[in-house]
PDB file of C-alpha atoms in Angstrom:
ATOM      1  CA  ASP A 229     -24.900  68.989  22.498  1.00 54.00           C
ATOM      2  CA  LYS A 230     -22.079  70.189  24.790  1.00 65.00           C
ATOM      3  CA  TYR A 231     -19.767  67.431  23.751  1.00 67.00           C
ATOM      4  CA  ILE A 232     -16.250  68.060  22.247  1.00 69.00           C
ATOM      5  CA  VAL A 233     -16.218  66.407  18.932  1.00 75.00           C
ATOM      6  CA  TYR A 234     -12.610  66.908  17.991  1.00 79.00           C
ATOM      7  CA  ASP A 235      -9.078  67.375  19.421  1.00 85.00           C
ATOM      8  CA  VAL A 236      -6.458  69.381  17.939  1.00 89.00           C
ATOM      9  CA  LEU A 237      -2.766  69.528  19.226  1.00 90.00           C
ATOM     10  CA  ASN A 238      -0.044  71.827  17.773  1.00 93.00           C
ATOM     11  CA  PHE A 239       3.347  71.231  19.434  1.00 93.00           C
ATOM     12  CA  ASP A 240       6.151  73.482  18.371  1.00 94.00           C
ATOM     13  CA  ILE A 241       9.381  73.606  20.455  1.00 94.00           C
ATOM     14  CA  ASP A 242      12.883  75.169  19.639  1.00 93.00           C
ATOM     15  CA  VAL A 243      15.970  74.230  21.626  1.00 93.00           C
ATOM     16  CA  THR A 244      19.150  76.143  21.342  1.00 93.00           C
ATOM     17  CA  MET A 245      22.382  74.485  22.425  1.00 90.00           C
ATOM     18  CA  GLU A 246      25.950  75.613  21.684  1.00 90.00           C
ATOM     19  CA  GLY A 247      24.761  78.174  19.169  1.00 89.00           C
ATOM     20  CA  GLU A 248      22.572  75.624  17.216  1.00 92.00           C
ATOM     21  CA  THR A 249      18.854  75.647  17.302  1.00 93.00           C
ATOM     22  CA  LEU A 250      16.908  72.479  16.985  1.00 92.00           C
ATOM     23  CA  GLY A 251      13.173  72.333  16.422  1.00 94.00           C
ATOM     24  CA  LEU A 252      10.384  69.922  16.753  1.00 93.00           C
ATOM     25  CA  LYS A 253       6.796  70.388  15.420  1.00 95.00           C
ATOM     26  CA  LEU A 254       4.019  67.796  16.006  1.00 93.00           C
ATOM     27  CA  GLY A 255       0.401  68.198  15.161  1.00 94.00           C
ATOM     28  CA  TYR A 256      -2.598  66.031  15.097  1.00 90.00           C
ATOM     29  CA  LYS A 257      -6.348  66.309  14.771  1.00 90.00           C
ATOM     30  CA  ILE A 258      -8.743  63.672  16.040  1.00 87.00           C
ATOM     31  CA  GLY A 259     -12.531  63.952  15.265  1.00 85.00           C
ATOM     32  CA  LYS A 260     -15.378  62.053  16.847  1.00 81.00           C
ATOM     33  CA  SER A 261     -18.614  61.238  14.993  1.00 77.00           C
ATOM     34  CA  ASN A 262     -22.062  60.065  16.141  1.00 75.00           C
ATOM     35  CA  VAL A 263     -21.535  61.419  19.638  1.00 75.00           C
ATOM     36  CA  ASN A 264     -25.324  61.995  20.336  1.00 75.00           C
ATOM     37  CA  GLU A 265     -26.680  58.925  18.601  1.00 78.00           C
ATOM     38  CA  ALA A 266     -28.159  55.961  20.371  1.00 80.00           C
ATOM     39  CA  PRO A 267     -25.695  53.059  20.496  1.00 76.00           C
ATOM     40  CA  ASN A 268     -26.280  50.034  18.276  1.00 78.00           C
ATOM     41  CA  PHE A 269     -25.239  46.879  20.073  1.00 76.00           C
ATOM     42  CA  VAL A 270     -24.232  44.151  17.498  1.00 83.00           C
ATOM     43  CA  ILE A 271     -24.885  41.265  19.858  1.00 81.00           C
ATOM     44  CA  GLY A 272     -27.866  43.112  21.522  1.00 79.00           C
ATOM     45  CA  ILE A 273     -28.764  43.755  25.103  1.00 79.00           C
ATOM     46  CA  PRO A 274     -29.074  40.446  27.109  1.00 81.00           C
ATOM     47  CA  ASN A 275     -32.183  39.342  28.965  1.00 84.00           C
ATOM     48  CA  GLU A 276     -32.068  39.845  32.754  1.00 85.00           C
ATOM     49  CA  ALA A 277     -32.351  36.033  33.163  1.00 85.00           C
ATOM     50  CA  ASP A 278     -29.076  35.623  31.186  1.00 84.00           C
ATOM     51  CA  VAL A 279     -27.076  38.182  33.281  1.00 85.00           C
ATOM     52  CA  ILE A 280     -24.927  37.050  36.161  1.00 82.00           C
ATOM     53  CA  LYS A 281     -25.128  39.316  39.170  1.00 83.00           C
ATOM     54  CA  PHE A 282     -21.974  40.810  40.239  1.00 82.00           C
ATOM     55  CA  GLN A 283     -22.283  39.204  43.666  1.00 81.00           C
ATOM     56  CA  ASP A 284     -22.767  35.812  42.143  1.00 80.00           C
ATOM     57  CA  LEU A 285     -19.786  36.445  39.946  1.00 77.00           C
ATOM     58  CA  MET A 286     -17.596  37.239  42.952  1.00 77.00           C
ATOM     59  CA  ILE A 287     -18.753  34.111  44.837  1.00 77.00           C
ATOM     60  CA  PHE A 288     -17.864  32.021  41.604  1.00 74.00           C
ATOM     61  CA  ASP A 289     -14.448  33.678  41.400  1.00 70.00           C
ATOM     62  CA  VAL A 290     -13.712  32.883  45.060  1.00 69.00           C
ATOM     63  CA  GLU A 291     -14.685  29.310  44.535  1.00 68.00           C
ATOM     64  CA  ILE A 292     -12.429  29.120  41.541  1.00 65.00           C
ATOM     65  CA  THR A 293      -9.525  30.596  43.468  1.00 65.00           C
ATOM     66  CA  GLU A 294      -9.927  28.166  46.331  1.00 61.00           C
ATOM     67  CA  GLU A 295      -9.876  25.272  43.974  1.00 62.00           C
ATOM     68  CA  ASP A 296      -6.691  26.643  42.277  1.00 64.00           C
ATOM     69  CA  LEU A 297      -5.154  26.982  45.716  1.00 63.00           C
ATOM     70  CA  VAL A 298      -5.980  23.360  46.676  1.00 62.00           C
ATOM     71  CA  LEU A 299      -4.417  22.261  43.306  1.00 61.00           C
ATOM     72  CA  GLU A 300      -1.275  24.258  43.904  1.00 62.00           C
ATOM     73  CA  GLU A 301      -0.916  22.791  47.426  1.00 63.00           C
ATOM     74  CA  GLU A 302      -1.259  19.341  45.916  1.00 65.00           C
ATOM     75  CA  ILE A 303       1.292  19.991  43.331  1.00 65.00           C
ATOM     76  CA  VAL A 304       3.634  21.323  45.997  1.00 64.00           C
ATOM     77  CA  VAL A 305       3.059  18.237  48.131  1.00 63.00           C
ATOM     78  CA  GLU A 306       3.819  15.922  45.120  1.00 69.00           C
ATOM     79  CA  GLU A 307       7.038  17.800  44.260  1.00 71.00           C
ATOM     80  CA  VAL A 308       8.218  17.479  48.046  1.00 68.00           C
ATOM     81  CA  VAL A 309       7.355  13.908  48.103  1.00 68.00           C
ATOM     82  CA  GLU A 310       9.272  13.297  44.729  1.00 74.00           C
ATOM     83  CA  GLU A 311      12.398  15.239  46.038  1.00 75.00           C
ATOM     84  CA  VAL A 312      12.281  13.216  49.416  1.00 68.00           C
ATOM     85  CA  ALA A 313      12.080  10.030  47.394  1.00 71.00           C
ATOM     86  CA  GLU A 314      14.985  11.051  45.259  1.00 73.00           C
ATOM     87  CA  GLU A 315      17.124  11.842  48.355  1.00 69.00           C
ATOM     88  CA  VAL A 316      16.238   8.567  50.081  1.00 64.00           C
ATOM     89  CA  THR A 317      17.166   6.785  46.768  1.00 68.00           C
ATOM     90  CA  GLU A 318      20.426   8.420  46.615  1.00 66.00           C
ATOM     91  CA  GLU A 319      21.216   7.931  50.259  1.00 63.00           C
ATOM     92  CA  THR A 320      20.263   4.296  50.025  1.00 68.00           C
ATOM     93  CA  THR A 321      22.497   3.906  46.905  1.00 70.00           C
ATOM     94  CA  GLU A 322      25.430   5.690  48.610  1.00 71.00           C
ATOM     95  CA  GLU A 323      24.987   3.441  51.702  1.00 73.00           C
ATOM     96  CA  ALA A 324      24.906   0.269  49.620  1.00 71.00           C
ATOM     97  CA  VAL A 325      28.084   1.357  47.747  1.00 71.00           C
ATOM     98  CA  GLN A 326      29.773   1.998  51.037  1.00 77.00           C
ATOM     99  CA  GLU A 327      28.781  -1.350  52.474  1.00 77.00           C
ATOM    100  CA  THR A 328      29.842  -3.214  49.324  1.00 76.00           C
ATOM    101  CA  GLN A 329      33.319  -1.411  49.545  1.00 76.00           C
ATOM    102  CA  GLU A 330      33.643  -2.136  53.164  1.00 78.00           C
ATOM    103  CA  GLU A 331      32.763  -5.915  52.572  1.00 76.00           C
ATOM    104  CA  GLN A 332      35.208  -6.074  49.773  1.00 76.00           C
ATOM    105  CA  GLU A 333      38.083  -4.552  52.001  1.00 75.00           C
ATOM    106  CA  SER A 334      37.158  -6.909  54.857  1.00 76.00           C
ATOM    107  CA  THR A 335      37.242  -9.923  52.470  1.00 72.00           C
ATOM    108  CA  GLU A 336      40.607  -8.638  51.126  1.00 70.00           C
ATOM    109  CA  THR A 337      42.102  -8.258  54.536  1.00 72.00           C
ATOM    110  CA  THR A 338      40.920 -11.617  55.640  1.00 71.00           C
ATOM    111  CA  GLU A 339      42.395 -13.266  52.502  1.00 67.00           C
ATOM    112  CA  GLU A 340      45.702 -11.463  53.058  1.00 70.00           C
ATOM    113  CA  ALA A 341      45.735 -12.586  56.664  1.00 70.00           C
ATOM    114  CA  ALA A 342      45.072 -16.253  55.605  1.00 70.00           C
ATOM    115  CA  LYS A 343      47.942 -16.203  53.073  1.00 70.00           C
ATOM    116  CA  GLU A 344      50.433 -14.832  55.535  1.00 68.00           C
ATOM    117  CA  GLN A 345      49.537 -17.722  57.980  1.00 64.00           C
TER     118      GLN A 345
END
């Protein structure tokens, strides 16, 4: 009753380039059935008690999003702490190597001075 139950498309185009004509034709038909019949839900229609109201769903979604943000912040903080720890370890290692080299040089200089006397 006043519903379109089928679609038909006939597309026909010719293009002429440099004396040659190329053509393209497309066509399709799509039909619909059972347009005015009552829908039959396989799962069925849920009871009102089993349905979550849209507002409650939005509140739940906001709570989930806030939890995700907190988790993301914690992950970022952990990553920064790890990076700083790595930098401190590298700096400490470099300082220890320099100190060792300086001590060795100092010892060598002292031994050379002692030999010369």
